[in-house]
Coordinates of C-alpha atoms in Angstrom, one line a residue:
X1 CA 9.7 12.7 -10.2
X2 CA 13.0 12.3 -8.4
X3 CA 13.8 8.8 -9.9
X4 CA 17.4 8.6 -11.2
X5 CA 18.4 6.3 -14.1
X6 CA 18.9 3.1 -12.0
X7 CA 15.7 3.6 -10.1
X8 CA 13.8 4.4 -13.4
X9 CA 15.2 1.1 -14.8
X10 CA 14.0 -0.8 -11.6
X11 CA 10.5 0.7 -11.9
X12 CA 10.3 -0.1 -15.6
X13 CA 11.1 -3.8 -14.9
X14 CA 8.6 -4.0 -12.1
X15 CA 5.9 -2.5 -14.2
X16 CA 6.8 -4.8 -17.1
X17 CA 7.5 -2.1 -19.6
X18 CA 8.2 -3.4 -23.1
X19 CA 11.4 -2.8 -25.0
X20 CA 13.8 -1.8 -22.1
X21 CA 16.7 -3.3 -24.0
X22 CA 15.9 -1.3 -27.1
X23 CA 15.8 1.9 -25.0
X24 CA 19.2 1.1 -23.6
X25 CA 20.6 0.2 -27.0
X26 CA 19.6 3.6 -28.5
X27 CA 21.2 5.4 -25.5
X28 CA 24.5 3.5 -25.8
X29 CA 24.6 3.5 -29.6
X30 CA 24.9 7.3 -29.7
X31 CA 28.2 7.0 -27.8
X32 CA 29.5 4.4 -30.1
X33 CA 29.1 6.4 -33.3
X34 CA 32.5 8.0 -33.0
X35 CA 34.4 4.7 -33.1
X36 CA 35.9 3.4 -36.3
X37 CA 34.4 0.0 -35.8
X38 CA 31.0 1.4 -34.7
X39 CA 29.1 -0.9 -37.1
X40 CA 30.5 -4.1 -35.5
X41 CA 30.0 -2.6 -32.0
X42 CA 26.4 -1.7 -32.8
X43 CA 25.7 -5.2 -34.0
X44 CA 27.2 -6.7 -30.9
X45 CA 25.2 -4.2 -28.8
X46 CA 22.0 -5.2 -30.6
X47 CA 22.6 -8.9 -29.9
X48 CA 23.3 -8.2 -26.2
X49 CA 20.2 -6.0 -25.7
X50 CA 18.0 -8.5 -27.5
X51 CA 19.1 -11.2 -25.1
X52 CA 18.7 -8.7 -22.3
X53 CA 15.1 -8.1 -23.3
X54 CA 14.5 -11.8 -23.4
X55 CA 15.8 -12.2 -19.8
X56 CA 13.8 -9.3 -18.5
X57 CA 10.6 -10.6 -20.3
X58 CA 11.0 -13.9 -18.4
X59 CA 10.7 -12.0 -15.1
X60 CA 7.9 -9.7 -16.2
X61 CA 5.7 -11.6 -18.7
X62 CA 3.8 -14.9 -18.3
X63 CA 5.0 -17.8 -20.4
X64 CA 2.9 -18.5 -23.5
X65 CA 1.8 -21.9 -22.2
X66 CA -0.1 -20.2 -19.3
X67 CA -1.7 -17.3 -21.1
X68 CA -4.9 -19.2 -22.0
X69 CA -5.2 -20.5 -18.5
X70 CA -4.9 -16.9 -17.2
X71 CA -7.8 -15.8 -19.3
X72 CA -9.9 -18.6 -17.8
X73 CA -9.1 -17.4 -14.3
X74 CA -9.8 -13.8 -15.2
X75 CA -13.2 -14.7 -16.6
X76 CA -14.2 -17.0 -13.7
X77 CA -12.9 -15.5 -10.4
X78 CA -15.5 -16.6 -7.8
X79 CA -15.8 -20.1 -6.4
X80 CA -19.6 -20.0 -6.3
X81 CA -19.9 -19.0 -10.0
X82 CA -17.5 -21.8 -11.0
X83 CA -19.7 -24.4 -9.3
X84 CA -22.6 -23.3 -11.4
X85 CA -20.8 -23.9 -14.7
X86 CA -21.4 -26.9 -16.9
X87 CA -19.0 -29.8 -16.3
X88 CA -17.2 -29.4 -19.6
X89 CA -16.5 -25.7 -18.7
X90 CA -15.9 -26.1 -15.0
X91 CA -13.1 -28.7 -15.4
X92 CA -10.8 -26.5 -17.4
X93 CA -11.4 -23.5 -15.1
X94 CA -10.7 -25.6 -12.0
X95 CA -7.5 -26.9 -13.8
X96 CA -6.4 -23.3 -14.4
X97 CA -6.8 -22.3 -10.8
X98 CA -5.1 -25.4 -9.6
X99 CA -2.2 -24.7 -12.0
X100 CA -1.8 -21.2 -10.6
X101 CA -1.9 -22.6 -7.0
X102 CA 0.8 -25.1 -7.9
X103 CA 3.0 -22.5 -9.5
X104 CA 2.8 -20.2 -6.5
X105 CA 3.8 -23.0 -4.1
X106 CA 6.4 -24.7 -6.3
X107 CA 9.9 -25.4 -5.1
X108 CA 11.3 -24.1 -8.4
X109 CA 11.9 -20.4 -8.6
X110 CA 11.0 -20.1 -12.3
X111 CA 7.6 -21.7 -11.7
X112 CA 7.0 -19.4 -8.8
X113 CA 7.9 -16.4 -10.9
X114 CA 5.3 -17.3 -13.4
X115 CA 2.8 -17.7 -10.6
X116 CA 3.7 -14.2 -9.3
X117 CA 3.2 -12.6 -12.7
X118 CA -0.1 -14.4 -13.2
X119 CA -1.6 -13.6 -9.8
X120 CA -0.3 -10.0 -10.0
X121 CA -2.1 -9.5 -13.3
X122 CA -5.3 -10.9 -11.8
X123 CA -5.1 -8.5 -8.8
X124 CA -4.4 -5.4 -10.9
X125 CA -7.3 -6.4 -13.1
X126 CA -9.5 -6.1 -10.0
X127 CA -8.6 -2.4 -10.0
X128 CA -8.4 -1.5 -13.7
X129 CA -11.1 -3.7 -15.1
X130 CA -13.6 -4.3 -12.3
X131 CA -17.1 -3.4 -13.6
X132 CA -15.9 -0.3 -15.4
X133 CA -16.2 1.7 -12.1
X134 CA -13.9 4.3 -10.6
X135 CA -10.3 3.2 -10.0
X136 CA -10.6 4.9 -6.6
X137 CA -13.6 2.7 -5.6
X138 CA -11.9 -0.4 -7.0
X139 CA -8.8 0.2 -4.9
X140 CA -10.9 0.7 -1.8
X141 CA -12.8 -2.4 -2.5
X142 CA -9.6 -4.4 -3.0
X143 CA -8.2 -3.1 0.2
X144 CA -11.4 -4.2 2.1
X145 CA -11.4 -7.6 0.6
X146 CA -7.7 -8.2 1.5
X147 CA -8.5 -7.2 5.1
X148 CA -11.7 -9.4 5.1
X149 CA -9.9 -12.4 3.7
X150 CA -7.1 -12.1 6.3
X151 CA -9.7 -11.9 9.1
X152 CA -11.9 -14.7 7.9
X153 CA -11.4 -18.3 9.2
X154 CA -13.5 -19.7 6.4
X155 CA -11.6 -21.5 3.7
X156 CA -14.0 -20.2 1.1
X157 CA -15.6 -16.8 1.1
X158 CA -18.1 -16.3 -1.6
X159 CA -17.7 -12.5 -1.8
X160 CA -13.9 -12.6 -2.2
X161 CA -12.2 -13.4 -5.5
X162 CA -10.1 -16.5 -5.6
X163 CA -7.1 -14.4 -6.6
X164 CA -7.2 -12.6 -3.3
X165 CA -7.7 -15.9 -1.4
X166 CA -4.6 -17.2 -3.1
X167 CA -2.6 -14.1 -2.2
X168 CA -3.5 -14.4 1.5
X169 CA -3.0 -18.2 1.3
X170 CA 0.7 -17.7 0.6
X171 CA 1.1 -16.6 4.2
X172 CA -0.2 -19.9 5.5
X173 CA 2.7 -21.8 4.1
X174 CA 5.4 -23.1 6.4
X175 CA 8.0 -22.3 3.8
X176 CA 9.4 -18.8 4.3
X177 CA 10.3 -18.6 0.6
X178 CA 6.6 -19.1 -0.3
X179 CA 5.6 -16.4 2.2
X180 CA 8.1 -14.1 0.6
X181 CA 6.1 -14.4 -2.6
X182 CA 3.3 -12.5 -0.8
X183 CA 5.6 -9.5 -0.4
X184 CA 6.9 -9.7 -3.9
X185 CA 3.4 -9.7 -5.4
X186 CA 2.3 -6.9 -3.0
X187 CA 5.2 -4.7 -4.0
X188 CA 4.4 -5.0 -7.7
X189 CA 0.7 -4.4 -7.0
X190 CA 1.4 -1.2 -5.1
X191 CA 3.7 0.1 -7.8
X192 CA 1.2 -0.7 -10.6
X193 CA -1.6 0.9 -8.5
X194 CA 0.3 4.1 -8.3
X195 CA 0.9 4.0 -12.0
X196 CA -2.8 3.5 -12.7
X197 CA -3.8 6.4 -10.4
X198 CA -1.2 8.7 -12.1
X199 CA -2.5 7.6 -15.5
X200 CA -6.1 8.2 -14.4
X201 CA -5.2 11.7 -13.2
X202 CA -3.5 12.5 -16.5
X203 CA -6.5 11.4 -18.5
X204 CA -8.7 13.7 -16.3
X205 CA -6.3 16.6 -16.9
X206 CA -6.5 16.1 -20.7
X207 CA -10.2 16.0 -20.5
X208 CA -10.4 19.3 -18.7
X209 CA -11.4 17.7 -15.4
X210 CA -8.2 18.5 -13.5
X211 CA -8.6 19.2 -9.8
X212 CA -7.8 22.7 -8.6
X213 CA -6.0 21.4 -5.6
X214 CA -3.2 19.0 -6.8
X215 CA -1.8 18.6 -3.3
X216 CA -5.1 17.1 -2.1
X217 CA -5.1 14.8 -5.2
X218 CA -1.5 13.6 -4.5
X219 CA -2.4 12.9 -0.9
X220 CA -5.5 11.0 -1.8
X221 CA -3.5 8.8 -4.2
X222 CA -0.9 8.1 -1.5
X223 CA -3.6 7.3 1.0
X224 CA -5.2 4.8 -1.3
X225 CA -2.0 2.9 -1.8
X226 CA -1.0 3.2 1.8
X227 CA -4.4 1.6 2.8
X228 CA -3.7 -1.4 0.6
X229 CA -0.2 -1.8 2.0
X230 CA -1.4 -1.5 5.6
X231 CA -4.1 -4.1 5.2
X232 CA -1.7 -6.5 3.5
X233 CA 1.2 -6.0 5.8
X234 CA -1.0 -6.3 8.9
X235 CA -1.6 -9.9 7.8
X236 CA 2.2 -10.5 8.2
X237 CA 1.9 -9.3 11.8
X238 CA -1.2 -11.5 12.4
X239 CA 0.7 -14.7 11.4
X240 CA 3.6 -13.5 13.6
X241 CA 6.2 -13.8 10.8
X242 CA 9.6 -14.7 12.2
X243 CA 11.8 -15.0 9.1
X244 CA 14.1 -12.0 9.2
X245 CA 14.5 -11.7 5.4
X246 CA 10.7 -11.4 5.1
X247 CA 10.5 -8.9 7.9
X248 CA 13.3 -6.8 6.3
X249 CA 11.4 -6.9 3.0
X250 CA 8.3 -5.9 4.7
X251 CA 10.2 -2.9 6.2
X252 CA 11.5 -2.0 2.8
X253 CA 8.0 -1.9 1.3
X254 CA 6.8 0.2 4.3
X255 CA 9.6 2.8 3.9
X256 CA 9.3 2.9 0.1
X257 CA 5.6 3.9 0.4
X258 CA 6.0 6.4 3.3
X259 CA 9.3 8.1 2.5
X260 CA 9.8 10.8 -0.1
X261 CA 13.2 11.7 -1.5
X262 CA 14.3 15.3 -1.1
X263 CA 16.7 17.2 -3.4
X264 CA 20.0 18.2 -1.9
X265 CA 21.5 21.6 -3.0
X266 CA 24.1 19.7 -5.1
X267 CA 21.3 17.9 -7.0
X268 CA 19.6 21.2 -8.0
X269 CA 22.4 22.0 -10.5
X270 CA 22.9 19.4 -13.1
X271 CA 26.7 18.6 -13.5
X272 CA 28.3 18.4 -16.9
X273 CA 29.8 15.3 -18.4
X274 CA 33.3 16.0 -17.0
X275 CA 32.0 16.5 -13.5
X276 CA 30.0 13.3 -13.6
X277 CA 33.1 11.3 -14.8
X278 CA 35.2 12.9 -12.1
X279 CA 32.7 12.1 -9.4
X280 CA 32.3 8.5 -10.7
X281 CA 36.1 7.9 -10.6
X282 CA 36.2 9.4 -7.1
X283 CA 33.3 7.2 -6.0
X284 CA 35.0 4.0 -7.4
X285 CA 38.2 4.9 -5.5
X286 CA 36.4 5.5 -2.3
X287 CA 34.4 2.3 -2.7
X288 CA 37.6 0.3 -3.3
X289 CA 39.3 1.9 -0.3
X290 CA 36.3 1.1 1.9
X291 CA 36.2 -2.5 0.8
X292 CA 39.9 -2.9 1.5
X293 CA 39.4 -1.5 5.0
X294 CA 37.6 -4.5 6.5
X295 CA 38.7 -3.7 10.0
X296 CA 36.8 -0.4 10.1
X297 CA 33.1 -1.1 10.3
X298 CA 32.1 2.2 12.0
X299 CA 29.4 4.3 10.3
X300 CA 30.6 6.8 7.7
X301 CA 27.7 9.2 7.7
X302 CA 29.9 12.3 7.5
X303 CA 32.2 11.5 4.6
X304 CA 30.1 9.1 2.4
X305 CA 30.1 10.5 -1.2
X306 CA 26.9 11.6 -2.6
X307 CA 27.0 8.9 -5.3
X308 CA 27.0 6.1 -2.8
X309 CA 23.9 7.4 -1.2
X310 CA 22.0 6.2 -4.3
X311 CA 22.5 2.6 -3.2
X312 CA 21.4 3.2 0.4
X313 CA 18.0 2.1 1.6
X314 CA 15.2 4.5 2.4
X315 CA 15.9 4.0 6.1
X316 CA 19.4 5.3 5.7
X317 CA 18.3 8.2 3.5
X318 CA 15.7 9.2 6.1
X319 CA 18.2 9.2 8.9
X320 CA 20.5 11.3 6.8
X321 CA 17.9 13.9 6.0
X322 CA 17.8 12.9 2.4
X323 CA 14.2 11.7 2.6
X324 CA 11.1 12.9 4.5
X325 CA 7.9 11.3 5.7
X326 CA 4.6 13.1 5.6
X327 CA 2.9 12.7 8.9
X328 CA -0.5 12.4 7.2
X329 CA 0.7 9.1 5.7
X330 CA 2.3 7.8 9.0
X331 CA -1.0 8.4 10.8
X332 CA -2.8 6.0 8.4
X333 CA -0.5 3.1 9.2
X334 CA -1.3 0.9 12.1
X335 CA 1.2 1.3 15.0
X336 CA 1.7 -2.5 15.0
X337 CA 3.5 -2.2 11.6
X338 CA 6.2 -0.1 13.3
X339 CA 6.6 -1.8 16.7
X340 CA 6.1 -5.4 15.6
X341 CA 9.1 -5.6 13.2
X342 CA 11.1 -3.4 15.7
X343 CA 10.7 -6.2 18.3
X344 CA 11.3 -9.0 15.8
X345 CA 14.6 -7.5 14.6
X346 CA 15.8 -6.8 18.2
X347 CA 18.6 -9.4 18.0
X348 CA 19.6 -8.8 14.4
X349 CA 21.6 -5.5 14.5
X350 CA 24.8 -7.1 13.2
X351 CA 23.5 -9.9 11.1
X352 CA 25.3 -11.1 8.0
X353 CA 25.0 -9.9 4.4
X354 CA 22.0 -12.1 3.7
X355 CA 19.9 -9.8 5.8
X356 CA 21.0 -6.7 4.1
X357 CA 20.3 -7.9 0.6
X358 CA 16.6 -7.6 1.1
X359 CA 16.8 -3.9 1.6
X360 CA 19.8 -2.9 -0.5
X361 CA 22.4 -2.4 2.2
X362 CA 26.0 -3.9 2.2
X363 CA 25.1 -6.0 5.2
X364 CA 28.2 -5.3 7.2
X365 CA 26.6 -4.2 10.4
X366 CA 26.8 -0.6 11.4
X367 CA 26.7 0.9 7.9
X368 CA 24.0 2.8 6.1
X369 CA 20.9 0.6 5.4
X370 CA 21.9 -2.1 7.9
X371 CA 19.4 -3.6 10.3
X372 CA 20.4 -1.1 12.9
X373 CA 19.3 1.7 10.6
X374 CA 16.0 0.0 9.9
X375 CA 15.3 -0.4 13.6
X376 CA 16.2 3.3 14.3
X377 CA 13.8 4.4 11.5
X378 CA 11.0 2.2 12.8
X379 CA 11.5 3.7 16.3
X380 CA 11.6 7.2 14.8
X381 CA 8.3 6.7 12.9
X382 CA 6.7 5.1 15.9
X383 CA 7.5 8.1 18.1

C-alpha cells in the first residue's frame, strides 16, 4: 500500500506483469502532447518502450524453446511417477528435467535466468494449482517440504517434488553464483505468494466471505510467507554460507519480509508538481555535493533529504524510524537467522561497493544501508 513509483515498477518486474513498457509510454505521452513535434516524439517513445518491454520480458518470461519442456516438468513432478512411465514418454520427461538442471547450474547468466523463471513457475504452481485445495494449505505444505528436503540426506525423496529438490540442490554447489540463484528464486516466490494470498482475499471479499477481522487475516498472510522464508533461509545457515554477497542478499530478503514502511508527516500531504520539481532539484544538488565530498564518509542521518531515503535499504529505514517490525513476525523467525549472519558479517563493516549492491546501499562504509547498518539491525531484532 505504501509502494512508490520505483518500488511499484520493481514489484511489477518481479511478478512478470505484462505491458510495463506500454504503461510507461502512456504516462510519458501525456507530457509530450504540448510539444510541436509531439508526433515524432511519441513515435520515438513507442520504439523505446517496445524494446524496453522486450528486455524486461527476457528477465521475466521463459524463452519459447523451453515452454514445451516446462509443461512436461509441470505434468510429471515426482521421480517415482516418472519411473513408471512408458519408455517413449519417460525419455522426454527426463530430458526436460535434465535441461532445467543444466540451465540452473550453467556458467552463462542468460541460461541461469531461464532456469530461475522455469523453476519459479513450477514452485508457484505448487501453491496455486496443487490439487485445487486451499492456497493456505498449499503454502504450508510447500514450507514443510522445503524444510524436509533440506533436512534429508537422501538424494531422492519420493514425497518431495523434483522442483523443490532442485531448489535446495542449488545450495550444494561450490559456486557462490549458483547458490545466489537459490535466493533469487526464493525472493520471487515470496513476492508471488503474497500476491496470490491478496488475490485470494479479494475474491473472498467479492463473494461475500470477507473476514470480520482484517487485522488477523493480514497477520495470517504475513505468517504464511514468513514461514516459507524461515524454512528456506535456515538452509543457508545449515550449509554455513560464507559468501558475503549471498549473506547480504539473505539479510535483504529477511528485512523486506519483516519490516513495514511507515508514513512520515511529510508524506501524508501530497506535494504539488512545483514542490516535487523543487525537491528533485534540491536532491540532485545534495547528491552531487555528497559525491564530490569523498573525504567525508561519516553518517548523515540528520540532514539526509527525504528523497534519498527512498534508495536506502530496509535496515537503514528501520534504524531511522521510517520502518517498523511487528514483534509477532519476529517471534516466528528462528534466532539463528539473526545471529548467524551477524557473526558472518563481523569483519565486513567497511567492505567495498560490491557488498552494498546486494542491498541497495552506496557501499561507502558508514552510510545508510551499509553493512554496519545491517549488522546493527540484526542485533536490534535479535535483542
